[in-house]
Amino acid sequence: MSLKNVIIIGASGNVGKPTVDALLKAGGFTITALTRKGSSSSFPPEVKVHDIDDTYPQDQLVGAFKGQDAVISLLPPVDVNQLNSIADAAAQAGVKRYIPSEFGSDTAAPEVLKLIPMFNKKAAITDYLKTKESSGMSWTAVVNGAFFDWGIKTGFLGFDLNSKTATIFDAGDVPVCSTILSDVGQSIVGILKNPKETANRYVYIRTVTFTQNQLLAILEKLTGEKWSTTKRGTAEARQTGIEKLTKGDMSGVPDLLTGGIHAGEPAAVYDQTRKLDNGLLGLKDVTIEDLVDKIVKGQAV
């Protein structure tokens, strides 16, 4: 039986919007966006809005979660205690499924946590959810690698579409698992439609696996221009990121993440180490060339 009543925390963000779109497209779901009072976020008319105080009071969370089959938390994994309290409220309210804000690298792999220490917070939250299984609330964590379309558009993956420049990490030949945001949204639909098959485990999805050299060649072909490239070492990027974050400088996050995903840790290339759940969750096969072509043209993917 599908999980029909869904409440989303962070429904207006990078992952929230495609999640709402996917749920609406699939149909059959009653969607609620949990927002803080005073929020200026807007949603499609089919989405209900439930406001609570900025501090996420426990009693208000329990009230918001009553009658919900699933809670989808898309809050940044910064305050572990706060996110664990949200999970407590969900369990108390009788929620059946909790989807935490994983949506990235494989935090079930110790090698990945060693490479990118900030992901330990994500792992800690998922570990806490495991303690709620006995109360009747199950969980599912989504591993999707880098956000492919967002990463190209914002330059996070090292490519600047406007200036036709690229930052190539190390030799540029490390495979990177990645997923477009619409597929992330579809994966959540698939989880809710297949609760038994996705209970209490990580699910693994990816749209494409690429190397920077491969992506550079595709971009040069599509734009008809030779791109200017700069080299950067992954070890230096990670060290810079750690030093910045130690000083409270959050600009170190991109350094740490990009230095991690391009470092060549075998566990990070999870489509070689884990069974993908693309078929179960309803993801369709696409080619990287078609995706990049649409992204360059500003089309939806």
Coordinates of C-alpha atoms in Angstrom, one line a residue:
M1 CA 0.0 0.0 0.0
S2 CA 1.3 3.4 -1.0
L3 CA 2.0 6.2 1.6
K4 CA -0.4 8.9 0.5
N5 CA -0.3 11.8 3.0
V6 CA 3.1 13.5 2.8
I7 CA 4.5 16.5 4.6
I8 CA 7.7 18.1 3.4
I9 CA 10.0 20.3 5.4
G10 CA 12.0 22.5 3.1
A11 CA 9.6 22.2 0.2
S12 CA 10.7 25.4 -1.5
G13 CA 14.4 24.5 -1.8
N14 CA 16.6 22.9 -4.5
V15 CA 15.3 19.4 -3.7
G16 CA 11.9 20.4 -2.4
K17 CA 10.6 22.0 -5.6
P18 CA 11.3 19.0 -7.9
T19 CA 9.9 16.7 -5.2
V20 CA 6.7 18.6 -5.1
D21 CA 6.6 18.6 -8.9
A22 CA 7.1 14.9 -9.0
L23 CA 4.4 14.2 -6.4
L24 CA 1.9 16.4 -8.2
K25 CA 2.8 14.8 -11.6
A26 CA 2.4 11.3 -10.1
G27 CA -1.0 12.1 -8.6
G28 CA -2.7 10.4 -5.7
F29 CA -0.8 12.2 -2.9
T30 CA -2.0 14.8 -0.4
I31 CA 1.0 17.1 0.0
T32 CA 1.6 19.5 2.9
A33 CA 4.5 22.0 3.1
L34 CA 5.7 22.6 6.6
T35 CA 6.9 26.2 6.8
R36 CA 8.0 28.6 9.5
K37 CA 5.7 31.5 10.3
G38 CA 6.6 34.6 8.3
S39 CA 8.0 32.5 5.4
S40 CA 7.5 34.1 2.0
S41 CA 7.6 30.7 0.1
S42 CA 4.8 30.0 -2.3
F43 CA 3.5 26.7 -3.6
P44 CA 1.1 25.3 -6.2
P45 CA -2.5 25.6 -5.1
E46 CA -2.7 21.8 -4.7
V47 CA -0.2 22.0 -1.8
K48 CA -1.4 22.6 1.7
V49 CA 0.7 24.8 4.0
H50 CA 1.1 24.3 7.7
D51 CA 3.0 27.1 9.6
I52 CA 4.8 26.6 12.9
D53 CA 7.2 28.7 15.0
D54 CA 10.8 29.3 13.8
T55 CA 12.2 27.1 16.6
Y56 CA 10.3 24.0 15.5
P57 CA 8.5 23.4 18.9
Q58 CA 7.9 19.7 19.6
D59 CA 4.2 20.1 20.3
Q60 CA 3.7 22.0 17.1
L61 CA 5.6 19.4 15.1
V62 CA 3.6 16.6 16.6
G63 CA 0.4 18.5 15.6
A64 CA 1.6 19.1 12.1
F65 CA 2.6 15.4 11.7
K66 CA -0.7 13.9 12.9
G67 CA -2.4 12.1 10.1
Q68 CA 0.7 12.1 7.9
D69 CA 2.0 8.9 6.4
A70 CA 5.4 10.2 5.6
V71 CA 7.7 13.1 6.6
I72 CA 10.3 14.3 4.1
S73 CA 13.0 16.3 5.8
L74 CA 15.0 18.5 3.4
L75 CA 16.6 20.7 6.0
P76 CA 20.4 21.1 5.9
P77 CA 22.0 18.6 8.2
V78 CA 23.6 21.2 10.5
D79 CA 21.9 20.9 13.8
V80 CA 21.8 17.1 14.5
N81 CA 19.9 17.5 17.8
Q82 CA 17.1 19.6 16.1
L83 CA 16.7 17.1 13.3
N84 CA 16.6 14.2 15.8
S85 CA 13.9 16.1 17.7
I86 CA 11.9 16.4 14.4
A87 CA 12.2 12.6 14.0
D88 CA 11.0 12.2 17.6
A89 CA 7.9 14.2 16.9
A90 CA 7.2 12.2 13.7
A91 CA 7.4 8.9 15.6
Q92 CA 5.2 10.3 18.4
A93 CA 2.6 11.4 15.8
G94 CA 2.5 7.9 14.3
V95 CA 4.2 8.7 11.0
K96 CA 4.9 5.5 9.1
R97 CA 8.0 6.6 7.0
Y98 CA 10.7 9.2 7.5
I99 CA 13.0 10.3 4.7
P100 CA 15.9 12.3 6.0
S101 CA 18.0 14.9 4.3
E102 CA 20.7 12.6 2.8
F103 CA 20.5 13.2 -1.0
G104 CA 24.2 13.0 -1.7
S105 CA 27.1 10.6 -1.3
D106 CA 27.0 7.2 0.2
T107 CA 27.2 7.9 3.9
A108 CA 26.8 4.2 4.7
A109 CA 30.4 3.8 3.4
P110 CA 33.0 4.6 6.1
E111 CA 35.5 5.6 3.4
V112 CA 33.2 8.4 2.2
L113 CA 32.8 9.7 5.7
K114 CA 36.6 9.8 6.2
L115 CA 37.0 11.6 2.9
I116 CA 34.2 14.2 3.6
P117 CA 33.9 14.5 7.4
M118 CA 31.0 16.9 7.3
F119 CA 28.8 13.9 6.1
N120 CA 29.2 12.4 9.6
K121 CA 26.2 14.5 10.6
K122 CA 24.0 12.9 7.9
A123 CA 25.1 9.5 9.0
A124 CA 24.4 10.3 12.6
I125 CA 20.8 11.4 11.8
T126 CA 20.2 8.2 9.8
D127 CA 21.6 6.1 12.6
Y128 CA 19.2 7.8 15.0
L129 CA 16.3 6.9 12.8
K130 CA 17.3 3.3 13.1
T131 CA 16.4 3.5 16.8
K132 CA 12.9 4.5 15.8
E133 CA 12.2 1.3 13.9
S134 CA 10.8 -0.4 17.0
S135 CA 8.3 2.3 17.4
G136 CA 6.8 1.5 14.0
M137 CA 8.4 4.4 12.0
S138 CA 10.5 3.2 9.2
W139 CA 13.0 5.3 7.2
T140 CA 14.6 5.5 3.8
A141 CA 17.8 7.4 2.9
V142 CA 18.4 8.4 -0.7
V143 CA 21.9 8.3 -2.2
N144 CA 22.0 10.2 -5.5
G145 CA 25.6 11.5 -5.8
A146 CA 26.1 15.0 -7.1
F147 CA 23.1 17.0 -8.5
F148 CA 24.0 16.8 -12.2
D149 CA 21.9 19.6 -13.7
W150 CA 22.2 21.9 -10.7
G151 CA 25.9 21.2 -10.6
I152 CA 26.4 22.3 -14.2
K153 CA 24.2 25.4 -14.0
T154 CA 25.8 26.7 -10.8
G155 CA 29.4 25.8 -11.7
F156 CA 29.6 23.4 -8.7
L157 CA 30.9 20.6 -10.9
G158 CA 33.7 22.8 -12.2
F159 CA 32.2 24.1 -15.4
D160 CA 31.1 27.7 -16.1
L161 CA 28.7 27.9 -19.0
N162 CA 29.0 31.6 -19.4
S163 CA 32.7 32.0 -19.5
K164 CA 33.4 28.6 -21.1
T165 CA 36.0 27.8 -18.4
A166 CA 36.5 24.6 -16.4
T167 CA 38.3 23.6 -13.3
I168 CA 39.6 20.1 -13.7
F169 CA 40.5 18.2 -10.5
D170 CA 43.6 16.1 -10.6
A171 CA 43.7 14.3 -14.0
G172 CA 39.9 14.7 -14.7
D173 CA 39.4 11.0 -15.2
V174 CA 37.6 10.1 -12.0
P175 CA 34.0 8.7 -12.4
V176 CA 31.4 10.7 -10.6
C177 CA 27.9 9.3 -9.9
S178 CA 25.2 12.0 -10.4
T179 CA 21.5 12.5 -10.6
I180 CA 19.3 15.2 -12.1
L181 CA 16.9 16.9 -9.6
S182 CA 13.8 15.6 -11.4
D183 CA 15.0 12.0 -10.8
V184 CA 15.6 12.8 -7.1
G185 CA 11.9 13.9 -7.0
Q186 CA 10.9 10.7 -8.8
S187 CA 12.8 8.6 -6.4
I188 CA 10.7 9.9 -3.5
V189 CA 7.6 9.1 -5.5
G190 CA 9.0 5.6 -5.9
I191 CA 9.7 5.2 -2.2
L192 CA 6.2 6.2 -1.2
K193 CA 4.7 3.8 -3.8
N194 CA 7.0 0.9 -2.7
P195 CA 7.1 1.2 1.1
K196 CA 7.8 -2.4 1.8
E197 CA 10.7 -2.7 -0.7
T198 CA 12.3 0.5 0.5
A199 CA 11.9 0.3 4.3
N200 CA 14.8 0.8 6.7
R201 CA 17.5 1.0 4.1
Y202 CA 19.5 3.3 1.8
V203 CA 18.3 3.4 -1.8
Y204 CA 20.8 4.1 -4.6
I205 CA 20.0 6.1 -7.7
R206 CA 21.9 7.8 -10.4
T207 CA 21.1 9.4 -13.8
V208 CA 24.6 9.3 -15.3
T209 CA 28.1 8.6 -14.3
F210 CA 30.7 10.9 -15.9
T211 CA 34.3 12.1 -15.7
Q212 CA 35.2 15.7 -16.0
N213 CA 37.2 15.0 -19.2
Q214 CA 34.2 13.4 -20.7
L215 CA 31.9 16.3 -19.7
L216 CA 34.4 18.8 -21.0
A217 CA 34.5 17.1 -24.4
I218 CA 30.7 17.1 -24.6
L219 CA 30.5 20.8 -23.6
E220 CA 33.1 21.8 -26.2
K221 CA 31.3 19.9 -28.9
L222 CA 27.9 21.3 -28.0
T223 CA 29.1 24.9 -27.7
G224 CA 31.4 24.7 -30.7
E225 CA 34.2 26.4 -28.6
K226 CA 37.4 25.4 -27.0
W227 CA 37.1 25.8 -23.3
S228 CA 39.9 27.3 -21.0
T229 CA 40.8 24.9 -18.2
T230 CA 42.5 25.3 -14.8
K231 CA 43.9 22.4 -12.8
R232 CA 43.3 21.9 -9.1
G233 CA 44.3 19.1 -6.7
T234 CA 41.6 17.3 -4.8
A235 CA 43.8 17.0 -1.7
E236 CA 44.4 20.8 -1.7
A237 CA 40.7 21.5 -2.2
R238 CA 39.7 19.3 0.7
Q239 CA 42.3 20.8 3.0
T240 CA 41.3 24.3 2.1
G241 CA 37.7 23.4 2.8
I242 CA 38.5 21.9 6.2
E243 CA 40.6 24.9 7.2
K244 CA 37.8 27.4 6.2
L245 CA 35.1 25.4 8.0
T246 CA 37.3 25.1 11.2
K247 CA 37.3 28.9 11.2
G248 CA 33.5 29.1 10.7
D249 CA 33.9 30.1 7.1
M250 CA 31.1 28.2 5.2
S251 CA 32.6 29.0 1.9
G252 CA 34.8 26.0 2.6
V253 CA 31.8 23.7 1.9
P254 CA 32.2 23.7 -1.9
D255 CA 36.0 23.1 -1.6
L256 CA 35.5 20.1 0.7
L257 CA 32.7 18.6 -1.4
T258 CA 34.2 19.1 -4.8
G259 CA 37.6 17.9 -3.5
G260 CA 35.8 14.8 -2.2
I261 CA 33.6 13.8 -5.1
H262 CA 36.5 14.0 -7.6
A263 CA 39.1 12.3 -5.4
G264 CA 38.7 8.8 -6.8
E265 CA 37.5 6.9 -3.7
P266 CA 36.1 3.6 -5.1
A267 CA 33.2 3.6 -2.5
A268 CA 32.1 7.0 -3.9
V269 CA 31.4 5.4 -7.3
Y270 CA 28.4 3.5 -5.8
D271 CA 27.0 2.3 -9.1
Q272 CA 29.9 -0.1 -9.1
T273 CA 29.6 -1.2 -5.4
R274 CA 25.8 -1.0 -4.7
K275 CA 22.7 -2.3 -6.5
L276 CA 20.9 0.6 -8.1
D277 CA 17.2 1.1 -7.4
N278 CA 16.5 3.1 -10.6
G279 CA 14.0 0.5 -11.9
L280 CA 12.2 0.0 -8.6
L281 CA 11.8 3.8 -8.2
G282 CA 10.7 4.5 -11.7
L283 CA 13.7 6.4 -13.1
K284 CA 14.1 6.3 -16.9
D285 CA 17.3 5.8 -18.9
V286 CA 18.8 8.8 -20.5
T287 CA 22.1 9.7 -22.2
I288 CA 24.5 12.2 -20.9
E289 CA 24.8 13.9 -24.3
D290 CA 21.0 14.5 -24.4
L291 CA 21.0 15.8 -20.8
V292 CA 23.9 18.2 -21.4
D293 CA 22.4 19.4 -24.6
K294 CA 19.1 20.4 -22.8
I295 CA 21.0 22.0 -20.0
V296 CA 23.1 24.1 -22.3
K297 CA 19.9 25.2 -24.1
G298 CA 18.2 26.1 -20.9
Q299 CA 15.6 23.4 -21.2
A300 CA 14.1 21.4 -18.4
V301 CA 15.6 17.9 -17.7

